[in-house]
Amino acid sequence: MENTITKQQPKALSDTEEMQKRIEALAELASQRGQEEQPAQACKVVQLPLWPESVRAVPNVCLRSALFGAIRKGRRRLLEREIIAAVEGLEIRYTGPRLDQGDLGVYESLLHLLRDQSLGQECHTTSYALLKLMGKKDTGGKGGNREILHRSLMRLGATMVEIRAVGRYSYAGSLIDDVSQDEKTREYVIVLNPKLKALFAPDQYTQIQWAIRRELEGRQLAQWLHGFYSSHARPYPMKIETLHRLCGSEAELMSDFAKKLRKALDAVSDACKDYGEAFHYRVEDGLVFLDQTPSRSQQRHIIQQEAKRKRPSA
């Protein structure tokens, strides 16, 4: 019995060594494959399109809906997969606190800041840098710009949007994938989802004139109208009731909203005039008609669409 055991020991040890060699060989092979794939993965850089310093690029889903609404100040309602009012052909479900034009200003600035780096990577910035980019003073204390900015960043990070647009473009995720602040340096670390790239296809975003938007600072409805009409190369007549729904207004009486609407349109017209842009409107029979000068990119879009219509079919 003892002799039998002695004979089997070398065989058991040999099996163990062989198994260990196989494990080491597999590990080496996996390491080699990882090294081969690493350069290919490093080449996959997902970036937003570049745009001039004087504008802010915004996905049309943010401009043609009540996602960033013209809402009153105060406590914000929490939504859970609620359908957000949007133009025909666009479906948005939203979870999180209601967002306003102030939040859109912060989001525009983030997109502007991150446009020259890869999406999915950490962006390190400060409240001072963001506020300076927004054209605001770096004021602290309760109710100061730092606190307002921080609250907005936390709201944007606590969102979930499900977007389905006409065509093949869609997105499901947060507006900001991750946001945190170092307690010592007070530096923000922000990450945007690479899938946001889908919302920046050539016909899916608009370049907003930043100077005009800043001129309308603090006027929620005027800023929303400026963004909404900027996203249309050829605006069509629209009912006052439709604009009331799309901007997310909380005005209960349509007559009150109509008055606010005229004042907001006047503000946009004056701001555009100050910067050499045409923005003329008229209201007839409950419809808002608009005459505005298309931007260069919109003019190119119009020319391309007209060329497609004139192109003979096969």
GROMACS .gro file of C-alpha atoms in nm:
model
  314
    1MET     CA    1   0.000   0.000   0.000
    2GLU     CA    2   0.285   0.229   0.085
    3ASN     CA    3   0.461   0.146  -0.243
    4THR     CA    4   0.145   0.231  -0.439
    5ILE     CA    5   0.121   0.573  -0.281
    6THR     CA    6   0.488   0.644  -0.347
    7LYS     CA    7   0.448   0.563  -0.716
    8GLN     CA    8   0.144   0.793  -0.760
    9GLN     CA    9   0.303   1.105  -0.604
   10PRO     CA   10   0.529   1.197  -0.899
   11LYS     CA   11   0.233   1.159  -1.137
   12ALA     CA   12   0.014   1.394  -0.928
   13LEU     CA   13   0.297   1.647  -0.908
   14SER     CA   14   0.348   1.626  -1.286
   15ASP     CA   15  -0.022   1.703  -1.348
   16THR     CA   16  -0.005   2.007  -1.124
   17GLU     CA   17   0.302   2.140  -1.300
   18GLU     CA   18   0.144   2.085  -1.638
   19MET     CA   19  -0.173   2.266  -1.532
   20GLN     CA   20   0.034   2.556  -1.395
   21LYS     CA   21   0.222   2.581  -1.724
   22ARG     CA   22  -0.106   2.592  -1.917
   23ILE     CA   23  -0.238   2.870  -1.693
   24GLU     CA   24   0.082   3.069  -1.738
   25ALA     CA   25   0.069   3.017  -2.117
   26LEU     CA   26  -0.292   3.135  -2.133
   27ALA     CA   27  -0.209   3.439  -1.920
   28GLU     CA   28   0.083   3.525  -2.149
   29LEU     CA   29  -0.140   3.487  -2.457
   30ALA     CA   30  -0.408   3.713  -2.305
   31SER     CA   31  -0.141   3.970  -2.218
   32GLN     CA   32  -0.008   3.966  -2.575
   33ARG     CA   33  -0.358   4.009  -2.718
   34GLY     CA   34  -0.425   4.295  -2.477
   35GLN     CA   35  -0.108   4.470  -2.588
   36GLU     CA   36  -0.204   4.421  -2.952
   37GLU     CA   37  -0.556   4.560  -2.899
   38GLN     CA   38  -0.451   4.855  -2.681
   39PRO     CA   39  -0.325   5.078  -2.966
   40ALA     CA   40  -0.644   5.011  -3.163
   41GLN     CA   41  -0.858   5.105  -2.864
   42ALA     CA   42  -0.650   5.415  -2.800
   43CYS     CA   43  -0.730   5.530  -3.154
   44LYS     CA   44  -1.103   5.528  -3.083
   45VAL     CA   45  -1.139   5.890  -2.976
   46VAL     CA   46  -1.496   6.021  -2.959
   47GLN     CA   47  -1.516   6.400  -2.970
   48LEU     CA   48  -1.780   6.664  -3.020
   49PRO     CA   49  -1.759   6.870  -3.341
   50LEU     CA   50  -1.551   7.185  -3.311
   51TRP     CA   51  -1.725   7.523  -3.323
   52PRO     CA   52  -1.614   7.888  -3.292
   53GLU     CA   53  -1.561   8.060  -2.958
   54SER     CA   54  -1.846   8.304  -3.024
   55VAL     CA   55  -2.116   8.035  -3.032
   56ARG     CA   56  -2.241   7.748  -2.820
   57ALA     CA   57  -2.343   7.422  -2.987
   58VAL     CA   58  -2.658   7.266  -2.844
   59PRO     CA   59  -2.843   6.945  -2.946
   60ASN     CA   60  -3.177   7.033  -3.104
   61VAL     CA   61  -3.354   6.807  -2.855
   62CYS     CA   62  -3.260   7.063  -2.587
   63LEU     CA   63  -3.394   7.354  -2.792
   64ARG     CA   64  -3.712   7.209  -2.943
   65SER     CA   65  -3.869   7.081  -2.623
   66ALA     CA   66  -3.948   7.161  -2.262
   67LEU     CA   67  -3.647   6.960  -2.139
   68PHE     CA   68  -3.489   7.291  -2.036
   69GLY     CA   69  -3.810   7.483  -1.980
   70ALA     CA   70  -3.907   7.842  -1.917
   71ILE     CA   71  -4.025   7.780  -1.563
   72ARG     CA   72  -4.075   8.000  -1.259
   73LYS     CA   73  -3.832   8.017  -0.968
   74GLY     CA   74  -3.887   7.809  -0.659
   75ARG     CA   75  -3.910   7.445  -0.566
   76ARG     CA   76  -3.870   7.211  -0.863
   77ARG     CA   77  -4.095   6.918  -0.936
   78LEU     CA   78  -3.932   6.573  -0.957
   79LEU     CA   79  -4.029   6.374  -1.264
   80GLU     CA   80  -4.009   5.998  -1.325
   81ARG     CA   81  -3.997   5.884  -1.689
   82GLU     CA   82  -4.238   6.161  -1.775
   83ILE     CA   83  -4.295   6.246  -2.141
   84ILE     CA   84  -4.159   6.595  -2.211
   85ALA     CA   85  -4.337   6.822  -2.458
   86ALA     CA   86  -4.142   6.833  -2.785
   87VAL     CA   87  -4.187   6.904  -3.155
   88GLU     CA   88  -4.339   6.637  -3.376
   89GLY     CA   89  -4.103   6.350  -3.450
   90LEU     CA   90  -3.918   6.380  -3.120
   91GLU     CA   91  -3.994   6.175  -2.808
   92ILE     CA   92  -3.831   6.249  -2.473
   93ARG     CA   93  -3.883   6.068  -2.143
   94TYR     CA   94  -3.719   6.233  -1.848
   95THR     CA   95  -3.635   6.138  -1.489
   96GLY     CA   96  -3.502   6.396  -1.247
   97PRO     CA   97  -3.568   6.750  -1.120
   98ARG     CA   98  -3.713   6.997  -1.370
   99LEU     CA   99  -3.448   7.190  -1.560
  100ASP     CA  100  -3.460   7.555  -1.669
  101GLN     CA  101  -3.270   7.793  -1.893
  102GLY     CA  102  -3.013   7.855  -1.621
  103ASP     CA  103  -2.930   7.484  -1.628
  104LEU     CA  104  -2.906   7.499  -2.007
  105GLY     CA  105  -2.652   7.783  -1.978
  106VAL     CA  106  -2.438   7.563  -1.752
  107TYR     CA  107  -2.474   7.265  -1.986
  108GLU     CA  108  -2.384   7.476  -2.289
  109SER     CA  109  -2.070   7.592  -2.111
  110LEU     CA  110  -1.972   7.235  -2.021
  111LEU     CA  111  -2.016   7.120  -2.381
  112HIS     CA  112  -1.811   7.419  -2.495
  113LEU     CA  113  -1.535   7.338  -2.246
  114LEU     CA  114  -1.521   6.969  -2.338
  115ARG     CA  115  -1.548   7.004  -2.716
  116ASP     CA  116  -1.173   6.959  -2.772
  117GLN     CA  117  -1.127   6.649  -2.556
  118SER     CA  118  -1.244   6.290  -2.581
  119LEU     CA  119  -1.588   6.212  -2.443
  120GLY     CA  120  -1.576   5.963  -2.159
  121GLN     CA  121  -1.257   6.111  -2.016
  122GLU     CA  122  -1.242   6.309  -1.694
  123CYS     CA  123  -1.257   6.685  -1.731
  124HIS     CA  124  -1.100   6.879  -1.443
  125THR     CA  125  -1.227   7.232  -1.398
  126THR     CA  126  -1.319   7.487  -1.132
  127SER     CA  127  -1.621   7.698  -1.053
  128TYR     CA  128  -1.410   8.003  -1.138
  129ALA     CA  129  -1.331   7.870  -1.488
  130LEU     CA  130  -1.694   7.774  -1.557
  131LEU     CA  131  -1.835   8.102  -1.430
  132LYS     CA  132  -1.581   8.297  -1.634
  133LEU     CA  133  -1.683   8.098  -1.943
  134MET     CA  134  -2.045   8.187  -1.870
  135GLY     CA  135  -1.958   8.555  -1.830
  136LYS     CA  136  -2.047   8.559  -1.460
  137LYS     CA  137  -1.861   8.679  -1.151
  138ASP     CA  138  -1.714   8.423  -0.912
  139THR     CA  139  -1.919   8.515  -0.607
  140GLY     CA  140  -1.938   8.290  -0.301
  141GLY     CA  141  -2.167   8.274  -0.001
  142LYS     CA  142  -2.530   8.170   0.021
  143GLY     CA  143  -2.712   8.248  -0.302
  144GLY     CA  144  -2.386   8.339  -0.481
  145ASN     CA  145  -2.294   8.223  -0.829
  146ARG     CA  146  -2.078   7.939  -0.696
  147GLU     CA  147  -2.371   7.791  -0.507
  148ILE     CA  148  -2.607   7.837  -0.804
  149LEU     CA  149  -2.353   7.666  -1.033
  150HIS     CA  150  -2.302   7.377  -0.791
  151ARG     CA  151  -2.675   7.315  -0.757
  152SER     CA  152  -2.714   7.316  -1.134
  153LEU     CA  153  -2.429   7.068  -1.183
  154MET     CA  154  -2.583   6.836  -0.924
  155ARG     CA  155  -2.920   6.855  -1.103
  156LEU     CA  156  -2.765   6.778  -1.440
  157GLY     CA  157  -2.584   6.482  -1.289
  158ALA     CA  158  -2.907   6.345  -1.138
  159THR     CA  159  -3.091   6.315  -1.470
  160MET     CA  160  -3.191   6.031  -1.700
  161VAL     CA  161  -3.317   6.106  -2.050
  162GLU     CA  162  -3.452   5.866  -2.310
  163ILE     CA  163  -3.454   6.032  -2.650
  164ARG     CA  164  -3.597   5.898  -2.974
  165ALA     CA  165  -3.578   6.116  -3.281
  166VAL     CA  166  -3.692   6.070  -3.639
  167GLY     CA  167  -3.421   5.873  -3.817
  168ARG     CA  168  -3.154   5.661  -3.650
  169TYR     CA  169  -3.045   5.901  -3.375
  170SER     CA  170  -3.131   5.824  -3.015
  171TYR     CA  171  -2.980   5.848  -2.669
  172ALA     CA  172  -3.046   5.700  -2.327
  173GLY     CA  173  -2.843   5.814  -2.030
  174SER     CA  174  -2.768   6.107  -1.805
  175LEU     CA  175  -2.691   6.457  -1.933
  176ILE     CA  176  -2.374   6.435  -1.722
  177ASP     CA  177  -2.241   6.083  -1.665
  178ASP     CA  178  -2.046   6.171  -1.351
  179VAL     CA  179  -1.977   6.487  -1.153
  180SER     CA  180  -1.788   6.522  -0.825
  181GLN     CA  181  -1.591   6.788  -0.640
  182ASP     CA  182  -1.264   6.754  -0.455
  183GLU     CA  183  -1.319   6.876  -0.099
  184LYS     CA  184  -0.964   7.015  -0.071
  185THR     CA  185  -0.898   7.173  -0.411
  186ARG     CA  186  -1.270   7.243  -0.483
  187GLU     CA  187  -1.197   7.120  -0.836
  188TYR     CA  188  -1.481   6.956  -1.030
  189VAL     CA  189  -1.430   6.625  -1.212
  190ILE     CA  190  -1.688   6.585  -1.489
  191VAL     CA  191  -1.746   6.302  -1.738
  192LEU     CA  192  -1.980   6.307  -2.038
  193ASN     CA  193  -2.116   5.993  -2.205
  194PRO     CA  194  -1.951   5.920  -2.544
  195LYS     CA  195  -2.295   5.824  -2.677
  196LEU     CA  196  -2.390   6.194  -2.665
  197LYS     CA  197  -2.204   6.215  -2.996
  198ALA     CA  198  -2.523   6.087  -3.165
  199LEU     CA  199  -2.699   6.413  -3.075
  200PHE     CA  200  -2.430   6.611  -3.257
  201ALA     CA  201  -2.483   6.472  -3.605
  202PRO     CA  202  -2.466   6.753  -3.868
  203ASP     CA  203  -2.842   6.811  -3.870
  204GLN     CA  204  -2.903   6.741  -3.502
  205TYR     CA  205  -2.753   7.045  -3.329
  206THR     CA  206  -2.754   7.426  -3.354
  207GLN     CA  207  -2.487   7.688  -3.301
  208ILE     CA  208  -2.636   7.953  -3.071
  209GLN     CA  209  -2.501   8.309  -3.079
  210TRP     CA  210  -2.364   8.332  -2.725
  211ALA     CA  211  -2.361   8.713  -2.706
  212ILE     CA  212  -2.734   8.728  -2.778
  213ARG     CA  213  -2.816   8.459  -2.525
  214ARG     CA  214  -2.613   8.642  -2.261
  215GLU     CA  215  -2.800   8.962  -2.345
  216LEU     CA  216  -3.119   8.776  -2.249
  217GLU     CA  217  -2.979   8.652  -1.916
  218GLY     CA  218  -3.248   8.608  -1.651
  219ARG     CA  219  -3.535   8.607  -1.903
  220GLN     CA  220  -3.636   8.243  -1.916
  221LEU     CA  221  -3.897   8.263  -2.192
  222ALA     CA  222  -3.688   8.498  -2.409
  223GLN     CA  223  -3.388   8.263  -2.387
  224TRP     CA  224  -3.604   7.963  -2.471
  225LEU     CA  225  -3.755   8.143  -2.773
  226HIS     CA  226  -3.411   8.247  -2.896
  227GLY     CA  227  -3.287   7.887  -2.879
  228PHE     CA  228  -3.604   7.743  -3.030
  229TYR     CA  229  -3.614   7.974  -3.331
  230SER     CA  230  -3.237   7.954  -3.381
  231SER     CA  231  -3.278   7.580  -3.435
  232HIS     CA  232  -3.509   7.642  -3.734
  233ALA     CA  233  -3.373   7.766  -4.064
  234ARG     CA  234  -3.724   7.846  -4.183
  235PRO     CA  235  -3.962   7.886  -3.887
  236TYR     CA  236  -4.323   7.810  -3.965
  237PRO     CA  237  -4.625   7.984  -3.806
  238MET     CA  238  -4.699   7.840  -3.464
  239LYS     CA  239  -4.998   7.861  -3.230
  240ILE     CA  240  -4.952   8.043  -2.900
  241GLU     CA  241  -5.088   7.733  -2.727
  242THR     CA  242  -4.819   7.520  -2.894
  243LEU     CA  243  -4.541   7.750  -2.777
  244HIS     CA  244  -4.693   7.744  -2.428
  245ARG     CA  245  -4.671   7.364  -2.428
  246LEU     CA  246  -4.325   7.334  -2.585
  247CYS     CA  247  -4.154   7.582  -2.351
  248GLY     CA  248  -4.297   7.411  -2.043
  249SER     CA  249  -4.462   7.730  -1.919
  250GLU     CA  250  -4.642   7.706  -1.586
  251ALA     CA  251  -4.876   7.997  -1.668
  252GLU     CA  252  -5.229   7.876  -1.603
  253LEU     CA  253  -5.412   8.137  -1.811
  254MET     CA  254  -5.335   8.149  -2.183
  255SER     CA  255  -5.406   8.523  -2.183
  256ASP     CA  256  -5.129   8.575  -1.926
  257PHE     CA  257  -4.889   8.364  -2.129
  258ALA     CA  258  -4.974   8.556  -2.448
  259LYS     CA  259  -4.872   8.883  -2.278
  260LYS     CA  260  -4.547   8.732  -2.152
  261LEU     CA  261  -4.484   8.586  -2.495
  262ARG     CA  262  -4.504   8.924  -2.669
  263LYS     CA  263  -4.266   9.080  -2.414
  264ALA     CA  264  -4.022   8.792  -2.458
  265LEU     CA  265  -4.038   8.816  -2.838
  266ASP     CA  266  -3.972   9.190  -2.812
  267ALA     CA  267  -3.668   9.119  -2.594
  268VAL     CA  268  -3.530   8.869  -2.847
  269SER     CA  269  -3.592   9.113  -3.132
  270ASP     CA  270  -3.408   9.394  -2.950
  271ALA     CA  271  -3.114   9.170  -2.856
  272CYS     CA  272  -3.079   9.039  -3.211
  273LYS     CA  273  -3.092   9.393  -3.350
  274ASP     CA  274  -2.807   9.497  -3.118
  275TYR     CA  275  -2.589   9.230  -3.278
  276GLY     CA  276  -2.691   9.288  -3.638
  277GLU     CA  277  -2.935   8.999  -3.675
  278ALA     CA  278  -3.289   9.024  -3.807
  279PHE     CA  279  -3.569   8.889  -3.587
  280HIS     CA  280  -3.913   9.023  -3.681
  281TYR     CA  281  -4.239   8.871  -3.565
  282ARG     CA  282  -4.609   8.933  -3.580
  283VAL     CA  283  -4.906   8.771  -3.406
  284GLU     CA  284  -5.224   8.715  -3.605
  285ASP     CA  285  -5.527   8.503  -3.513
  286GLY     CA  286  -5.339   8.328  -3.233
  287LEU     CA  287  -5.045   8.241  -3.459
  288VAL     CA  288  -4.687   8.366  -3.425
  289PHE     CA  289  -4.518   8.442  -3.758
  290LEU     CA  290  -4.143   8.495  -3.766
  291ASP     CA  291  -3.900   8.647  -4.011
  292GLN     CA  292  -3.537   8.598  -3.919
  293THR     CA  293  -3.202   8.593  -4.096
  294PRO     CA  294  -3.073   8.234  -4.117
  295SER     CA  295  -2.721   8.175  -3.988
  296ARG     CA  296  -2.449   8.066  -4.230
  297SER     CA  297  -2.489   7.702  -4.130
  298GLN     CA  298  -2.866   7.730  -4.172
  299GLN     CA  299  -2.819   7.891  -4.513
  300ARG     CA  300  -2.601   7.597  -4.617
  301HIS     CA  301  -2.869   7.360  -4.489
  302ILE     CA  302  -3.136   7.539  -4.694
  303ILE     CA  303  -2.922   7.520  -5.009
  304GLN     CA  304  -2.859   7.148  -4.954
  305GLN     CA  305  -3.229   7.077  -4.904
  306GLU     CA  306  -3.322   7.270  -5.216
  307ALA     CA  307  -3.056   7.083  -5.414
  308LYS     CA  308  -3.201   6.752  -5.298
  309ARG     CA  309  -3.551   6.854  -5.408
  310LYS     CA  310  -3.427   6.962  -5.751
  311ARG     CA  311  -3.221   6.648  -5.801
  312PRO     CA  312  -3.393   6.424  -6.064
  313SER     CA  313  -3.510   6.090  -5.933
  314ALA     CA  314  -3.355   5.775  -6.077
   0.00000   0.00000   0.00000
